[in-house]
Short mmCIF file of C-alpha atoms in Angstrom, two decimals:
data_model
loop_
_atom_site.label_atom_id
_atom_site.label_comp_id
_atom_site.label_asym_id
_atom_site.label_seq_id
_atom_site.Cartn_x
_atom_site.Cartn_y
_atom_site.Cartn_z
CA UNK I 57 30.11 20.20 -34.76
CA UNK I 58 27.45 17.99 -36.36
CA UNK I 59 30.46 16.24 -38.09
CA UNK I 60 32.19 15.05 -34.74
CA UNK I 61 32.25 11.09 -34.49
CA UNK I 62 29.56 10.19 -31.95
CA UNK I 63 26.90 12.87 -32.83
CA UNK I 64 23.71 11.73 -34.13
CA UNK I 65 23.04 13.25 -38.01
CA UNK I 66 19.53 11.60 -37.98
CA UNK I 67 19.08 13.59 -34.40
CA UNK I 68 15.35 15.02 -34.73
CA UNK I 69 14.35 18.95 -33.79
CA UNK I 70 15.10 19.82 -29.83
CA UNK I 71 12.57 21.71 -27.91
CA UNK I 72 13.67 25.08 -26.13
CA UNK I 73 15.62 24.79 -22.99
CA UNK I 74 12.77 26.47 -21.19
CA UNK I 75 10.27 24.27 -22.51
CA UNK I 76 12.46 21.29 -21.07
CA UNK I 77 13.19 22.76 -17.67
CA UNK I 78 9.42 23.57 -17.56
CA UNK I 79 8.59 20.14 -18.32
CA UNK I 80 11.21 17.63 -16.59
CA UNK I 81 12.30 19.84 -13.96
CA UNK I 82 9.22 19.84 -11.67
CA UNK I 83 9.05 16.06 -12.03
CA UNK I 84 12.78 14.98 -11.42
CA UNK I 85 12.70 17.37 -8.79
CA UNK I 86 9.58 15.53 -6.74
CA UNK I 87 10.95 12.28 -7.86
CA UNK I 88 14.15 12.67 -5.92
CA UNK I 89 12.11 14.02 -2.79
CA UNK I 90 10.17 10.54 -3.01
CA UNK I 91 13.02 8.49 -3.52
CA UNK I 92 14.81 10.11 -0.64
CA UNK I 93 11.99 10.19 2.04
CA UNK I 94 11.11 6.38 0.58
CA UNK I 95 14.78 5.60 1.87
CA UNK I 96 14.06 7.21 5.18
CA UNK I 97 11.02 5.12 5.23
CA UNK I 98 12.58 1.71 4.53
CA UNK I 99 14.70 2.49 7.25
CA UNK I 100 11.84 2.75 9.96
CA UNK I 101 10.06 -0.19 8.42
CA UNK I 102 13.32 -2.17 8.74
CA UNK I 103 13.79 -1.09 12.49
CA UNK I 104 9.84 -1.03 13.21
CA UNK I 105 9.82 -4.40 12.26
CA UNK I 106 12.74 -5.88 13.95
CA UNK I 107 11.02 -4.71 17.32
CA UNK I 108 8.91 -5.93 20.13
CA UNK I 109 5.97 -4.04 18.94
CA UNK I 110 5.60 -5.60 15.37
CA UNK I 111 5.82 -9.04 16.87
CA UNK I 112 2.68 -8.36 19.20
CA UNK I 113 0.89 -6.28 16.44
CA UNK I 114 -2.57 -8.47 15.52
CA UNK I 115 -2.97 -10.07 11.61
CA UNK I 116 -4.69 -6.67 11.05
CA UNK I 117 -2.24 -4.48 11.41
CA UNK I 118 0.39 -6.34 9.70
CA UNK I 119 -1.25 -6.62 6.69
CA UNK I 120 -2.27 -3.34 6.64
CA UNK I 121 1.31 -2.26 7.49
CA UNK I 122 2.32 -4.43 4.32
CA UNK I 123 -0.17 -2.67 2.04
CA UNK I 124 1.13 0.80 2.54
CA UNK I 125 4.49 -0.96 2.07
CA UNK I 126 3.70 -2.53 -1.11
CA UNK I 127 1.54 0.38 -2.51
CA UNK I 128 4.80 3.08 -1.04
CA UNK I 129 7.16 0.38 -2.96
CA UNK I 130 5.46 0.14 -5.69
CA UNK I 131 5.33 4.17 -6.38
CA UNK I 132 9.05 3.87 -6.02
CA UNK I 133 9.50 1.35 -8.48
CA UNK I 134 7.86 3.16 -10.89
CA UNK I 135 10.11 5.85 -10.22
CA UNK I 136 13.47 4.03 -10.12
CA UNK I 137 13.27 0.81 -11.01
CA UNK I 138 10.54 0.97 -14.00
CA UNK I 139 7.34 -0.39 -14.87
CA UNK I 140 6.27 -1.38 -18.43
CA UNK I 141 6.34 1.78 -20.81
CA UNK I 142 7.86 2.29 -24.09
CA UNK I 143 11.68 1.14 -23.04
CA UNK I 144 10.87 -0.65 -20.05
CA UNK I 145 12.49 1.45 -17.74
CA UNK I 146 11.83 3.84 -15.06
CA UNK I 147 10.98 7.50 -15.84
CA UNK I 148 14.30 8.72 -14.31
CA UNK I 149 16.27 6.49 -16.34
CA UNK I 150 14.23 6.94 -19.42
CA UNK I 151 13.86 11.11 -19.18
CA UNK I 152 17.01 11.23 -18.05
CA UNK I 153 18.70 9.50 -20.61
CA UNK I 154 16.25 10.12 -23.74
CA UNK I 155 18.10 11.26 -26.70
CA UNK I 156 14.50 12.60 -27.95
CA UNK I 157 14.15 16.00 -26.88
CA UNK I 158 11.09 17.65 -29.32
CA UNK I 159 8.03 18.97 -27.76
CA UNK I 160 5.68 16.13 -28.89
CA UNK I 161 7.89 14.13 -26.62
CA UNK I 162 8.45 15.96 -24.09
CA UNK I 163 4.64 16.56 -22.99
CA UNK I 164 3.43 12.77 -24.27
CA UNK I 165 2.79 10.31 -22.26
CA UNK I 166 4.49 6.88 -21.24
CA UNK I 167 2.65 3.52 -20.12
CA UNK I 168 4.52 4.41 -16.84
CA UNK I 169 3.57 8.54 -16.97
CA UNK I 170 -0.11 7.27 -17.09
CA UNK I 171 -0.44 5.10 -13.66
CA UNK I 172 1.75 7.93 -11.63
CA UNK I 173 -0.95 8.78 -9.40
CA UNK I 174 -2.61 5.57 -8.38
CA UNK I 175 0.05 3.85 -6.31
CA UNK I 176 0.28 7.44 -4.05
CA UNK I 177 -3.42 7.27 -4.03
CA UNK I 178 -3.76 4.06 -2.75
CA UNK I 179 -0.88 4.65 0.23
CA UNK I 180 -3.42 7.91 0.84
CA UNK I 181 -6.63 6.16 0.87
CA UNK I 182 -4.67 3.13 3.23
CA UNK I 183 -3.62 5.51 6.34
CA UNK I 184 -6.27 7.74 6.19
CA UNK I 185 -8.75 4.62 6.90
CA UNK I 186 -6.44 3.33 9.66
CA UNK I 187 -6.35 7.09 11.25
CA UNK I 188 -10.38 7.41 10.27
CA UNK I 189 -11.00 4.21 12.21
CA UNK I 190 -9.02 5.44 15.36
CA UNK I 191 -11.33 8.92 15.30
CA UNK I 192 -14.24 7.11 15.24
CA UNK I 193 -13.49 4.82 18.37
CA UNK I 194 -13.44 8.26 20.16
CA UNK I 195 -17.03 9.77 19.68
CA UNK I 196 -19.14 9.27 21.97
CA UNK I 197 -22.10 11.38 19.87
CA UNK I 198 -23.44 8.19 17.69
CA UNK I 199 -24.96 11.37 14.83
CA UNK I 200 -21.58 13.33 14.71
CA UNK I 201 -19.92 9.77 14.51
CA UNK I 202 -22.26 9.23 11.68
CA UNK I 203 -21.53 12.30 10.08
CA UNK I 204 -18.11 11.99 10.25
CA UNK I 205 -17.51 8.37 9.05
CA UNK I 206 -19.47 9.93 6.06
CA UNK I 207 -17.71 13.40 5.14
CA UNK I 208 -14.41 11.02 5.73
CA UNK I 209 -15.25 8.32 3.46
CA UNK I 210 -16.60 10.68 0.53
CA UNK I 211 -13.26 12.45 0.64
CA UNK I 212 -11.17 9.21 0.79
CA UNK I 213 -13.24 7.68 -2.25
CA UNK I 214 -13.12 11.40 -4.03
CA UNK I 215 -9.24 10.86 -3.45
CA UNK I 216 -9.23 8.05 -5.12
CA UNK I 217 -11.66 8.85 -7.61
CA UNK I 218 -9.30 12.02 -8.83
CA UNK I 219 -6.30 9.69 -9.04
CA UNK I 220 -7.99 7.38 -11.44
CA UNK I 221 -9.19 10.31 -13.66
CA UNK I 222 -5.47 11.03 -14.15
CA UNK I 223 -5.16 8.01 -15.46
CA UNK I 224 -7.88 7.89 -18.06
CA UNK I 225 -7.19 11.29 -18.62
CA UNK I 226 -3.56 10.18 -19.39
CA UNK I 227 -4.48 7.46 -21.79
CA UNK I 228 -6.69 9.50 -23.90
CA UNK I 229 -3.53 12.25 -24.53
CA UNK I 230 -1.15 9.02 -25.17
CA UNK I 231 -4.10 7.79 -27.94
CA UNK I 232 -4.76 11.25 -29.26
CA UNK I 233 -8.10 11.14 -28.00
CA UNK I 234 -10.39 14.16 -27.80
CA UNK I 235 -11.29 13.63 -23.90
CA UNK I 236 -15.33 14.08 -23.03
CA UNK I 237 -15.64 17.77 -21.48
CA UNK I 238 -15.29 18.85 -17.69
CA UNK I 239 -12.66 15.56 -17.90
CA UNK I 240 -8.62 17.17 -17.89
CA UNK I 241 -5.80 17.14 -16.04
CA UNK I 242 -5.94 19.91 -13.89
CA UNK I 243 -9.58 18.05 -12.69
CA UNK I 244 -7.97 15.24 -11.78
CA UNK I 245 -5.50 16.36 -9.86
CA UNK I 246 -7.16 18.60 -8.25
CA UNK I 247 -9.48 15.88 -6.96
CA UNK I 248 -7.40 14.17 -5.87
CA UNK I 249 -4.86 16.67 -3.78
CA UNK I 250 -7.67 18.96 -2.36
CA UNK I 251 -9.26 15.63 -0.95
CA UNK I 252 -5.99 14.50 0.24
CA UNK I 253 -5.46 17.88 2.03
CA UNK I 254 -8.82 17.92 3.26
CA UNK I 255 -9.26 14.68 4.92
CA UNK I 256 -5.58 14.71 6.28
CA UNK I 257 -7.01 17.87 8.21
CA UNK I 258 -10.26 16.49 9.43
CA UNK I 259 -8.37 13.72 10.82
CA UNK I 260 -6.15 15.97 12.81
CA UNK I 261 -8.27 18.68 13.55
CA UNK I 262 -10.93 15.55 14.79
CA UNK I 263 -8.59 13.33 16.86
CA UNK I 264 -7.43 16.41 18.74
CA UNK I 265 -10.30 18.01 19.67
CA UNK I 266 -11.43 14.39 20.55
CA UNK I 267 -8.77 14.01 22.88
CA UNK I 268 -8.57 17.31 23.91
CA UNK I 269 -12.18 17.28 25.53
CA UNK I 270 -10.93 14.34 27.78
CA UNK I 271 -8.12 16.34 29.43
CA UNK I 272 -9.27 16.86 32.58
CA UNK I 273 -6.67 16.88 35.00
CA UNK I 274 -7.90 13.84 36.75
CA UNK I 275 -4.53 12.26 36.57
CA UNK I 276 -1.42 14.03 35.39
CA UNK I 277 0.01 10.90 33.59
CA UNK I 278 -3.16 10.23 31.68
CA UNK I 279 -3.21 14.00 30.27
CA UNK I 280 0.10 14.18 28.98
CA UNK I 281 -0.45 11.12 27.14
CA UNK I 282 -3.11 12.69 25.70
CA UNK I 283 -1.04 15.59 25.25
CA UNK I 284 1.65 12.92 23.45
CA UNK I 285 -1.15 11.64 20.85
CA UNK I 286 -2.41 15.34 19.77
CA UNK I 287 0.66 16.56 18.73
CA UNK I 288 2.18 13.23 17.19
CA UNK I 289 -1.33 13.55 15.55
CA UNK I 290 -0.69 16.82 13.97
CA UNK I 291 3.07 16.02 13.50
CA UNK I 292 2.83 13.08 11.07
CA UNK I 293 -0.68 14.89 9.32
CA UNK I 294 1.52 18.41 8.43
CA UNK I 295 3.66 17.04 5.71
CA UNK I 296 1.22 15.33 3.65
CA UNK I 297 -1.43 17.86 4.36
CA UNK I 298 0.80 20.35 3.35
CA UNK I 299 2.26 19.00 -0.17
CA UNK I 300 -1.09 18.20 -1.28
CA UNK I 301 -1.94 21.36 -0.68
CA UNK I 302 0.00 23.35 -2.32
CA UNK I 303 0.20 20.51 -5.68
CA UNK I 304 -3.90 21.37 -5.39
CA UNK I 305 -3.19 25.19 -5.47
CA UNK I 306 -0.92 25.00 -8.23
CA UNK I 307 -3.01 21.94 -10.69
CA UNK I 308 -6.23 24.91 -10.07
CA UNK I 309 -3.47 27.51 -11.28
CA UNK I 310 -2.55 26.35 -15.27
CA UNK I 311 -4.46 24.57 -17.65
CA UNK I 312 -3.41 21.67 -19.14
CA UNK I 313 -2.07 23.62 -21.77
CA UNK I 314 0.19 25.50 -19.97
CA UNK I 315 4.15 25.17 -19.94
CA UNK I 316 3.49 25.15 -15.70
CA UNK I 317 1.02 22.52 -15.90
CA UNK I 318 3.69 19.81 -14.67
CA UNK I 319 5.04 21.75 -11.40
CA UNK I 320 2.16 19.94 -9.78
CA UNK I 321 4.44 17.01 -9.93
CA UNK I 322 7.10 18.32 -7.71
CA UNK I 323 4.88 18.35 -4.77
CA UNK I 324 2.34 15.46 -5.44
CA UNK I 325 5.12 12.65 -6.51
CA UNK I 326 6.82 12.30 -2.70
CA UNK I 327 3.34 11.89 -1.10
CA UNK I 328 3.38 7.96 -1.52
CA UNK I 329 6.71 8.27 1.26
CA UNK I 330 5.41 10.64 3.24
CA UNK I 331 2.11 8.49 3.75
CA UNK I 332 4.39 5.56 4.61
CA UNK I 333 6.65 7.35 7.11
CA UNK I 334 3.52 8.59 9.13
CA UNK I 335 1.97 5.48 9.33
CA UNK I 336 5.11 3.79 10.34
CA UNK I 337 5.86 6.67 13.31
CA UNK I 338 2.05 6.26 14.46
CA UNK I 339 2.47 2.21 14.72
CA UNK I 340 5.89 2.87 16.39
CA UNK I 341 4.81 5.46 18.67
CA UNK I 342 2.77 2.84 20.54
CA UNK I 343 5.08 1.31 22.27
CA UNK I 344 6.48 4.77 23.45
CA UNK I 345 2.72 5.69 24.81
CA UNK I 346 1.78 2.56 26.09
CA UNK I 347 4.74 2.33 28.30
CA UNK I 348 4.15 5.84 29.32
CA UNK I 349 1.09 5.09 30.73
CA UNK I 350 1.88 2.32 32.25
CA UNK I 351 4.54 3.98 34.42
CA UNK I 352 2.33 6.50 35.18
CA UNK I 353 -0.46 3.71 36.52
CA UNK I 354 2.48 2.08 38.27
CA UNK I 355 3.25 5.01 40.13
CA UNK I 356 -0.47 6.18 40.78
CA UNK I 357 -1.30 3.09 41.79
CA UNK I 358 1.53 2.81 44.12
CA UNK I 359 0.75 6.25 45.94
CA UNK I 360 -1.09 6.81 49.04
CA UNK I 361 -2.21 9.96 48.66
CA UNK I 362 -3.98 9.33 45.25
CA UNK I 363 -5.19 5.57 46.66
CA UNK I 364 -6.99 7.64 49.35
CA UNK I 365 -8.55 9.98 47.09
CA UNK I 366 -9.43 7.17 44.70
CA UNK I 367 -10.72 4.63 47.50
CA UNK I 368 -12.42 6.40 50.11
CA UNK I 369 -14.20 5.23 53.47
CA UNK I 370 -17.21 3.43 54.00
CA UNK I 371 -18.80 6.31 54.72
CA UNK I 372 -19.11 6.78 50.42
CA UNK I 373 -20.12 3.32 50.07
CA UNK I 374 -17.39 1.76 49.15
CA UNK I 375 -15.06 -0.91 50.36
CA UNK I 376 -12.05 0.62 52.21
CA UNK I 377 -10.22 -2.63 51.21
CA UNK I 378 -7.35 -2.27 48.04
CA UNK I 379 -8.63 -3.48 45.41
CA UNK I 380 -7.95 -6.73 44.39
CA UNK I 381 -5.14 -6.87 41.72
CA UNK I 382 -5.22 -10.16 39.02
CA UNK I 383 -1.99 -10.53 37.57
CA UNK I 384 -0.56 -13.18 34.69
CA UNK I 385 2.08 -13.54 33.29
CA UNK I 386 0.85 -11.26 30.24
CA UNK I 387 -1.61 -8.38 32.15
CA UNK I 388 -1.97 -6.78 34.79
CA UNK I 389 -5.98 -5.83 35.33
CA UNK I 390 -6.60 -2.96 38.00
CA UNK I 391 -10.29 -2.72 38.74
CA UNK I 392 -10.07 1.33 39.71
CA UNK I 393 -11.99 4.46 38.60
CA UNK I 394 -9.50 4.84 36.09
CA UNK I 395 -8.55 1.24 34.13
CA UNK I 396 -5.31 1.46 32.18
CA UNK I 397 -5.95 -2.02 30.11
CA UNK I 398 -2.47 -3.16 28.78
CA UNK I 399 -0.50 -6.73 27.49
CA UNK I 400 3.19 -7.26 27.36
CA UNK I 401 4.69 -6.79 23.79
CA UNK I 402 5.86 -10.36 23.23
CA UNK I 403 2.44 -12.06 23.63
CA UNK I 404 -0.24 -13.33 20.77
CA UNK I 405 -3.20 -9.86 20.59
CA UNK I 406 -6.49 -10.04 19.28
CA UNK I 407 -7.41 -6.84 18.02
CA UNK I 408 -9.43 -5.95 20.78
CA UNK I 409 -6.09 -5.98 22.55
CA UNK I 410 -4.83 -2.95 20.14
CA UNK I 411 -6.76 -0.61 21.77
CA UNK I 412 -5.95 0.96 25.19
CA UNK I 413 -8.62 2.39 27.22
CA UNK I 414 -8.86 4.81 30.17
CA UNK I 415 -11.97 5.27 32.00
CA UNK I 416 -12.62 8.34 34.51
CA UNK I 417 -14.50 8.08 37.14
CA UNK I 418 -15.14 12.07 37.25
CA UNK I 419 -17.20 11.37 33.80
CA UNK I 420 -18.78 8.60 32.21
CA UNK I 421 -16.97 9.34 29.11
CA UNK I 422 -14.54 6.51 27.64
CA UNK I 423 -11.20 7.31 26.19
CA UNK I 424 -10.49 4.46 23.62
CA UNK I 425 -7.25 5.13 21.66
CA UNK I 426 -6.76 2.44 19.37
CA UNK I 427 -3.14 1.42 18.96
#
């Protein structure tokens, strides 16, 4: 068999197939996840993008739209396209085609294998800031807003933190250096993921509870828009939440000796396009909400029954005249009880304009949803 033309009779040892399947396997399998749910994300970007709502989104949002796009992209690349590393291609092409097969290379490290965790990071760090900064617009409590800005930015910077260890951590194995102690694989990782898992929970668990105190059946349209942003909330947090949980579970499970240590990488690898398709659903779902409520003011606004509750006599003190409506050609301001502040799609925002507020008049308490 050796003597067949086209064999290799300088071809070095070959590791065990299990060693192999328990070393690529894991890998190939989360980068095909990530390359898959990265297509599904170009796809909303492209049709995001193309919209009204992209057009009226402030300088703000766009470029932080672009960085998870760039950071997303560039976790792809290194996936299928390649980034600098030994043969200057991408880790599917180079495992995948890799004549060397021994154990040494099997568990070393490329120049690519070495920055796998910071680009997925970095998407990480990106949305959970942009949903961190839409939580805190909703306290009212300036200490638990305090507190939570806090416990939120020590996990995002502990994220962040863990995904840089890998990389050091990486280096020193490629150099066949003796890493300083407490500093190892299954540290890094699990840094990284549990604060990934944890944050993405705070978020959701925060926002809802948030919004869920300001359900009070003043006006039917309002709380089912509230209803709309809880569960899109917990929706776009349950995938993420959930990989990096379970990559967390398993990098606290094997050492990095152990022939399981890479199965982390089937679950941690497609975080980088799950980040980018929640991020793209919560900018899309704007458009969706705001013209929600906007009916529902419409309609309110048009009604009788609920004028009369909201605009009583002069017998409460207060002008039995409609309230006087200023419109443009870009807003329509109601001065009621309950203001619904919007602006058409197609027109120049400030971000002040990306936030949407709705004001009760059965409680002083401000619902500020920023968009």
């Amino acid at each position: 068999m050796s003597d067949t033309p086209g064999n290799d009779p300088n071809a070095g040892p070959v590791a065990l197939q299990s060693i192999a399947t328990a070393s690529l396997g894991p890998v190939f399998v989360g980068w095909m996840v990530q390359l898959i749910f990265y297509g599904f994300g170009l796809s909303l970007l492209v049709r995001y993008v193309t919209g009204p709502q992209y057009k009226a989104d402030s300088r703000r949002i766009k470029l932080w739209l672009w960085a998870v796009v760039f950071a997303a992209t560039g976790q792809a690349a290194y996936v299928a396209i390649g980034s600098p590393s030994r043969i200057t291609f991408g880790s599917i092409f180079h495992y995948g085609t890799s004549q060397r097969r021994d154990v040494d290379t099997l568990y070393a490290q490329t120049l690519a294998d070495c920055f796998a965790t910071v680009p997925a990071g970095i998407v990480g760090a990106l949305v959970q800031s942009f949903l961190g900064l839409r939580a805190v617009s909703l306290f009212d409590n300036s200490l638990y807003r305090s507190l939570f800005i806090t416990m939120a930015s020590l996990l995002i910077v502990g994220g962040l933190i863990g995904s840089w260890l890998f990389v050091a951590a990486s280096f020193m194995l490629r150099n066949n250096v003796t890493p300083p102690p407490g500093l190892s694989f299954t540290l890094a990782n699990g840094l990284w993921l549990w604060c990934c898992c944890i944050i993405d929970v705070l978020l959701t668990v925060t926002l809802s509870l948030l919004l869920y105190k300001r359900i009070a059946g003043f006006n039917s349209g309002t709380d089912s828009m509230l209803h709309s942003v809880i569960i899109l909330s917990i929706e776009t947090a349950s995938y993420t939440a959930t990989f990096a949980m379970i990559a967390a579970i398993l990098s606290d499970s094997f050492s990095d000796d152990s022939l399981l240590i890479n199965s982390t990488g089937a679950f941690y690898q497609p975080l980088s396009s799950f980040y980018l398709i929640s991020f793209l659903v919560t900018l899309a779902s704007r458009q969706g909400l705001r013209e929600k409520t906007d009916g529902y003011s419409n309609n309110d606004i048009s009604s009788p029954g609920v004028y009369s509750t909201r605009y009583p006599n002069n017998s409460a003190g207060i002008s039995s005249k409609p309230p006087p409506f200023v419109t443009s050609a870009s807003r329509v301001r109601v001065p009621t009880p309950q203001l619904v502040r919007m602006q058409t799609l197609g027109d120049p925002r400030s971000d002040e304009d990306e936030e949407m507020d709705l004001k009760h008049s059965c409680s002083r308490k401000e619902v500020r949803i920023e968009m």
